[in-house]
Coordinates of C-alpha atoms in Angstrom, one line a residue:
Chain A
M28 CA 2.1 151.0 -133.9
K29 CA 3.4 148.0 -131.9
N30 CA 1.6 149.4 -128.8
L31 CA -1.9 149.4 -130.4
K32 CA -2.5 145.8 -129.2
Y33 CA -2.0 146.9 -125.6
L34 CA -4.3 149.8 -126.1
V35 CA -7.0 147.5 -127.5
L36 CA -6.6 144.9 -124.7
G37 CA -6.7 147.8 -122.2
V38 CA -10.0 149.0 -123.6
L39 CA -11.5 145.5 -123.3
F40 CA -10.1 145.2 -119.7
G41 CA -11.6 148.6 -118.8
I42 CA -15.0 147.6 -120.2
I43 CA -14.9 144.4 -118.2
L44 CA -14.0 146.2 -115.0
T45 CA -16.7 148.8 -115.5
K46 CA -19.5 146.5 -116.6
S47 CA -18.9 144.1 -113.6
E48 CA -19.0 147.2 -111.3
V49 CA -15.7 146.3 -109.6
I50 CA -14.7 149.9 -110.1
S51 CA -17.4 150.9 -107.6
W52 CA -16.8 152.0 -104.0
W53 CA -20.1 150.3 -103.1
R54 CA -19.0 146.9 -104.3
I55 CA -15.7 147.2 -102.4
Q56 CA -17.5 148.0 -99.2
E57 CA -19.9 145.1 -99.8
M58 CA -16.8 142.9 -100.1
F59 CA -15.0 144.1 -97.0
R60 CA -18.2 143.7 -95.0
F61 CA -18.7 140.1 -96.4
Q62 CA -22.2 140.9 -97.5
A63 CA -22.1 139.7 -101.1
F64 CA -20.3 137.1 -103.2
H65 CA -19.9 139.3 -106.3
M66 CA -16.3 140.6 -105.7
Y67 CA -15.1 137.2 -104.4
G68 CA -16.6 135.5 -107.5
V69 CA -14.9 138.0 -109.8
I70 CA -11.4 137.8 -108.2
G71 CA -11.6 134.1 -107.5
S72 CA -12.7 133.0 -111.0
A73 CA -10.2 135.4 -112.5
I74 CA -7.4 133.8 -110.6
L75 CA -8.6 130.3 -111.4
V76 CA -8.8 131.0 -115.2
G77 CA -5.4 132.8 -115.0
M78 CA -3.9 129.8 -113.2
I79 CA -5.2 127.2 -115.7
S80 CA -4.0 129.4 -118.6
I81 CA -0.5 129.8 -117.2
Q82 CA -0.3 126.0 -116.6
L83 CA -1.4 125.4 -120.2
I84 CA 1.2 127.9 -121.5
K85 CA 4.0 126.3 -119.4
R86 CA 3.1 122.7 -120.2
N87 CA 2.7 123.2 -123.9
H88 CA 5.8 125.6 -124.0
L89 CA 3.7 128.1 -125.9
K90 CA 5.4 131.0 -127.5
T91 CA 4.3 134.6 -128.0
I92 CA 2.9 135.7 -131.4
N93 CA 6.4 136.8 -132.3
G94 CA 7.8 133.4 -131.5
E95 CA 9.5 134.4 -128.2
E96 CA 9.8 132.1 -125.3
I97 CA 7.3 133.1 -122.6
K98 CA 9.0 134.3 -119.4
L99 CA 7.4 134.7 -116.1
A100 CA 9.4 136.4 -113.4
D101 CA 9.2 135.3 -109.8
K102 CA 8.0 137.9 -107.3
K103 CA 10.5 138.6 -104.6
Y104 CA 9.6 138.8 -101.0
N105 CA 10.7 141.7 -98.7
H106 CA 9.0 143.2 -95.7
G107 CA 7.4 145.7 -98.0
T108 CA 5.2 142.9 -99.3
W109 CA 3.1 142.9 -96.1
I110 CA 3.8 146.5 -94.8
G111 CA 3.1 148.0 -98.2
G112 CA 0.2 145.5 -98.8
T113 CA -1.5 146.6 -95.6
I114 CA -1.0 150.3 -96.4
F115 CA -2.6 149.7 -99.9
G116 CA -5.4 147.8 -98.2
L117 CA -6.2 150.8 -96.0
G118 CA -6.3 153.0 -99.1
W119 CA -8.4 150.4 -101.1
A120 CA -11.1 150.5 -98.5
L121 CA -11.1 154.3 -98.4
T122 CA -11.1 155.0 -102.1
G123 CA -12.9 151.8 -103.1
A124 CA -10.5 151.5 -106.0
C125 CA -7.2 149.9 -106.8
P126 CA -5.1 151.4 -109.6
G127 CA -6.9 149.8 -112.6
P128 CA -10.4 150.9 -111.5
L129 CA -9.1 154.5 -110.8
F130 CA -8.3 154.9 -114.5
A131 CA -11.6 153.3 -115.5
Q132 CA -13.5 155.6 -113.1
L133 CA -11.8 158.6 -114.7
G134 CA -12.9 157.4 -118.1
S135 CA -16.4 156.8 -116.9
G136 CA -16.6 160.4 -116.0
V137 CA -16.1 160.5 -112.2
A138 CA -14.3 163.8 -111.6
S139 CA -12.9 162.7 -108.2
A140 CA -10.9 160.0 -109.9
A141 CA -8.6 162.7 -111.2
V142 CA -7.8 163.8 -107.7
L143 CA -7.4 160.2 -106.6
I144 CA -4.9 159.5 -109.4
L145 CA -2.9 162.6 -108.6
A146 CA -2.9 161.6 -104.9
A147 CA -1.8 158.0 -105.9
L148 CA 1.0 159.5 -108.0
A149 CA 2.1 161.6 -105.1
G150 CA 2.1 158.4 -103.0
T151 CA 4.2 156.5 -105.5
W152 CA 6.6 159.4 -105.8
T153 CA 6.9 159.7 -102.0
Y154 CA 7.6 156.0 -101.7
S155 CA 10.3 156.3 -104.3
A156 CA 11.9 159.2 -102.5
L157 CA 11.8 157.4 -99.1
R158 CA 12.6 153.9 -100.4
E159 CA 16.1 153.6 -99.0
R160 CA 14.9 154.6 -95.5
L161 CA 12.0 152.2 -95.3
P162 CA 12.1 148.7 -93.8
M163 CA 12.6 146.1 -96.6
Chain B
M19 CA -27.2 140.4 -127.4
L20 CA -26.6 144.2 -127.1
E21 CA -29.2 144.3 -124.4
L22 CA -27.3 141.7 -122.5
L23 CA -24.1 143.6 -122.8
R24 CA -25.8 146.7 -121.4
Q25 CA -26.8 145.0 -118.2
P26 CA -24.3 144.8 -115.4
W27 CA -22.1 141.6 -116.0
P28 CA -22.3 138.8 -113.5
W29 CA -19.1 137.6 -111.8
Y30 CA -19.0 134.4 -113.7
I31 CA -18.7 136.3 -117.0
A32 CA -16.4 139.1 -115.8
G33 CA -14.1 137.1 -113.6
P34 CA -13.0 134.6 -116.3
L35 CA -12.6 137.4 -118.8
I36 CA -10.3 139.2 -116.4
G37 CA -8.4 136.0 -115.9
L38 CA -7.9 135.6 -119.7
T39 CA -6.2 139.0 -119.7
V40 CA -3.2 137.2 -118.1
P41 CA -2.5 134.8 -120.9
A42 CA -3.5 137.4 -123.5
L43 CA -0.8 139.8 -122.4
L44 CA 1.8 137.0 -122.3
L45 CA 0.9 135.7 -125.7
I46 CA 0.8 139.1 -127.5
G47 CA 4.0 140.5 -126.0
N48 CA 5.4 138.6 -123.0
K49 CA 4.0 141.1 -120.6
A50 CA 2.8 140.4 -117.0
L51 CA -0.5 142.0 -116.1
G52 CA 0.1 144.8 -113.6
I53 CA -1.3 148.2 -113.4
S54 CA 0.3 150.0 -110.4
S55 CA 3.6 150.1 -112.2
S56 CA 2.1 152.7 -114.5
L57 CA 2.1 155.2 -111.6
R58 CA 5.8 154.7 -111.2
H59 CA 6.4 155.2 -115.0
V60 CA 4.4 158.4 -114.9
C61 CA 6.5 159.7 -111.9
A62 CA 9.7 158.6 -113.7
A63 CA 8.6 160.4 -116.9
C64 CA 7.4 163.6 -115.2
V65 CA 9.2 164.2 -111.9
P66 CA 12.2 161.9 -111.6
A67 CA 14.0 164.5 -109.4
G68 CA 17.2 162.5 -109.4
I69 CA 15.6 159.7 -107.3
P70 CA 17.3 156.4 -108.1
F71 CA 14.1 154.4 -108.0
L72 CA 12.7 156.8 -110.6
T73 CA 15.8 156.9 -112.8
Y74 CA 15.4 154.1 -115.3
N75 CA 14.3 153.7 -119.0
W76 CA 10.6 154.1 -118.5
R77 CA 10.2 154.3 -122.2
A78 CA 10.9 150.5 -122.4
E79 CA 7.8 150.0 -120.3
I80 CA 5.6 152.3 -122.4
W81 CA 3.2 149.4 -123.3
N82 CA 1.9 149.7 -119.7
L83 CA 0.9 153.3 -120.2
W84 CA -0.9 152.4 -123.5
F85 CA -2.7 149.6 -121.6
V86 CA -3.8 152.0 -118.8
L87 CA -4.9 154.6 -121.4
G88 CA -7.0 151.8 -122.8
I89 CA -8.5 151.1 -119.4
G90 CA -9.6 154.7 -119.2
L91 CA -11.2 154.5 -122.7
G92 CA -12.8 151.2 -121.7
G93 CA -14.3 153.0 -118.6
Y94 CA -15.9 155.5 -121.0
V95 CA -17.2 152.8 -123.4
G96 CA -18.4 150.6 -120.5
Y97 CA -20.2 153.3 -118.5
Q98 CA -21.3 156.0 -120.9
L99 CA -21.8 154.1 -124.2
L100 CA -23.0 150.7 -122.9
G101 CA -25.0 152.3 -120.2
H102 CA -25.3 151.8 -116.5
P103 CA -27.9 151.6 -113.7
D104 CA -28.3 154.8 -111.7
T105 CA -27.9 152.9 -108.5
I106 CA -25.7 149.8 -108.2
A107 CA -27.6 146.9 -106.8
I108 CA -25.6 146.2 -103.7
S109 CA -26.9 144.1 -100.9
A110 CA -29.6 145.4 -98.6
E111 CA -27.4 144.8 -95.6
T112 CA -24.6 147.0 -97.0
V113 CA -27.2 149.8 -97.6
R114 CA -28.5 149.5 -94.1
D115 CA -25.1 149.5 -92.5
L116 CA -23.8 152.4 -94.6
K117 CA -26.9 154.4 -93.7
A118 CA -26.6 153.6 -90.0
Q119 CA -22.9 153.7 -89.5
M120 CA -21.7 156.4 -92.0
G121 CA -24.9 158.4 -92.4
L122 CA -25.0 158.0 -96.2
T123 CA -28.3 158.8 -97.9
D124 CA -27.5 159.1 -101.6
F125 CA -26.7 155.6 -103.1
S126 CA -26.6 156.7 -106.7
G127 CA -23.5 156.5 -108.9
L128 CA -20.2 154.5 -108.8
L129 CA -19.2 156.0 -105.5
P130 CA -20.9 158.0 -102.7
K131 CA -21.1 161.7 -103.6
E132 CA -21.4 162.5 -100.0
L133 CA -17.7 161.4 -99.5
F134 CA -16.2 162.0 -102.9
A135 CA -17.7 165.2 -104.3
L136 CA -14.9 167.6 -105.1
E137 CA -16.5 170.2 -102.8
N138 CA -15.6 167.9 -99.9
L139 CA -12.0 169.0 -100.3
A140 CA -13.1 172.0 -98.2
N141 CA -13.5 169.6 -95.2
W142 CA -11.8 166.6 -93.6
K143 CA -13.9 164.1 -95.5
G144 CA -12.5 165.0 -98.9
W145 CA -9.0 165.0 -97.6
V146 CA -9.3 161.6 -96.0
F147 CA -11.2 159.9 -98.8
L148 CA -9.7 161.6 -101.9
V149 CA -6.2 162.7 -100.8
L150 CA -5.1 160.3 -98.1
G151 CA -7.0 157.4 -99.7
G152 CA -5.3 157.9 -103.1
F153 CA -1.9 158.5 -101.5
L154 CA -2.1 155.2 -99.6
V155 CA -3.0 153.4 -102.8
G156 CA 0.0 154.8 -104.6
F157 CA 2.4 154.4 -101.7
G158 CA 1.3 151.0 -100.6
T159 CA 1.1 149.3 -104.1
R160 CA 4.6 150.3 -104.9
Y161 CA 6.0 149.4 -101.5
A162 CA 4.2 146.0 -101.9
G163 CA 5.5 145.5 -105.4
G164 CA 2.0 145.3 -107.0
C165 CA -1.7 145.8 -106.6
T166 CA -4.8 143.7 -107.1
S167 CA -3.9 143.0 -110.8
G168 CA -0.1 142.4 -110.3
H169 CA -0.3 140.4 -107.1
A170 CA -3.9 139.0 -106.7
I171 CA -4.6 138.1 -110.4
S172 CA -1.3 137.8 -112.1
G173 CA 0.9 136.7 -109.1
L174 CA -1.6 134.1 -107.7
S175 CA -2.2 132.8 -111.2
N176 CA 1.5 132.0 -111.3
L177 CA 1.4 130.4 -107.8
Q178 CA 3.7 133.0 -106.2
W179 CA 3.6 132.7 -102.5
V180 CA 4.8 136.3 -102.1
S181 CA 1.6 137.4 -103.9
L182 CA -0.4 135.4 -101.4
V183 CA 1.3 137.3 -98.5
A184 CA 0.5 140.5 -100.3
V185 CA -3.2 139.7 -100.9
I186 CA -3.6 138.7 -97.3
A187 CA -2.1 142.1 -96.3
F188 CA -4.4 143.9 -98.7
F189 CA -7.3 142.3 -96.9
V190 CA -5.9 143.0 -93.5
G191 CA -5.6 146.7 -94.4
G192 CA -9.1 146.8 -96.0
L193 CA -10.7 145.1 -93.0
L194 CA -8.9 147.3 -90.5
M195 CA -10.2 150.4 -92.4
T196 CA -13.8 149.1 -92.7
W197 CA -14.2 147.6 -89.2
V198 CA -11.8 149.7 -87.0
F199 CA -11.1 153.1 -88.6
Y200 CA -14.4 153.8 -90.2
P201 CA -16.3 153.5 -86.9
M202 CA -13.8 155.9 -85.4
L203 CA -14.3 158.4 -88.2
F204 CA -18.1 158.4 -88.2

């Protein structure tokens, strides 16, 4: 069961998202209206800790638990970065959820999350089908 | 201790823990944190339909689906087992604005039932919030090459300028919806 570790880490990640309420539409509205620090604190401190961790990994040439070299791929720019990013932002403010929180919402018992996930799958599928005709 | 776990977690606990997920995934399996890819893998597994972008060995990325399954289970543990407040303690200004601008009255739960209840699929609200909203999330994240986890957390942690462009675009879209389109809808 080499995938069990990802399942366990996913459970922990889902608990954190849920207990910090970042899976809530209310919290996302509060963020886009600049009326609370909560979301900015969560995202900002997550990035800071992630950044320090990656620097430590790189500087100490840390390896994975299996002794592999740690590889970090560079993200490549294309026009989709901002066009797609803006489209996602519109959806983020509507649904109050990015993909991770959608799965956590479903687990927490919100029935509408099932519809949202199906709609998100339809969106990803449609993008995949239209990909060659979209500006890149 | 358990009582503390049951309370909503403050940002300075949750944020660093989310940040630690980035090195944890790298150290246990050389994986980059990213969740929206799971949507692509599900499409590739279920309805590839001969589309080149959906024709690849998704089984090689199956770790991502286990991680996402875990997030779902975590949602159950975090909400149902560890407990939750009936109403999320959002700021009084947000409550006031949502009442005045969108006519919301029921502030209980993780999201407004007045917008997201499944019965709403019988009118425009359900289609905009549930169907269009979800569709834009799935379409936009793949087009942008990542979501809040892949670009904002993982990408910015690795100092990727592309991710900074993406995150700014996420906010442009979110602010447009909140400040321009919402007032047109309500």
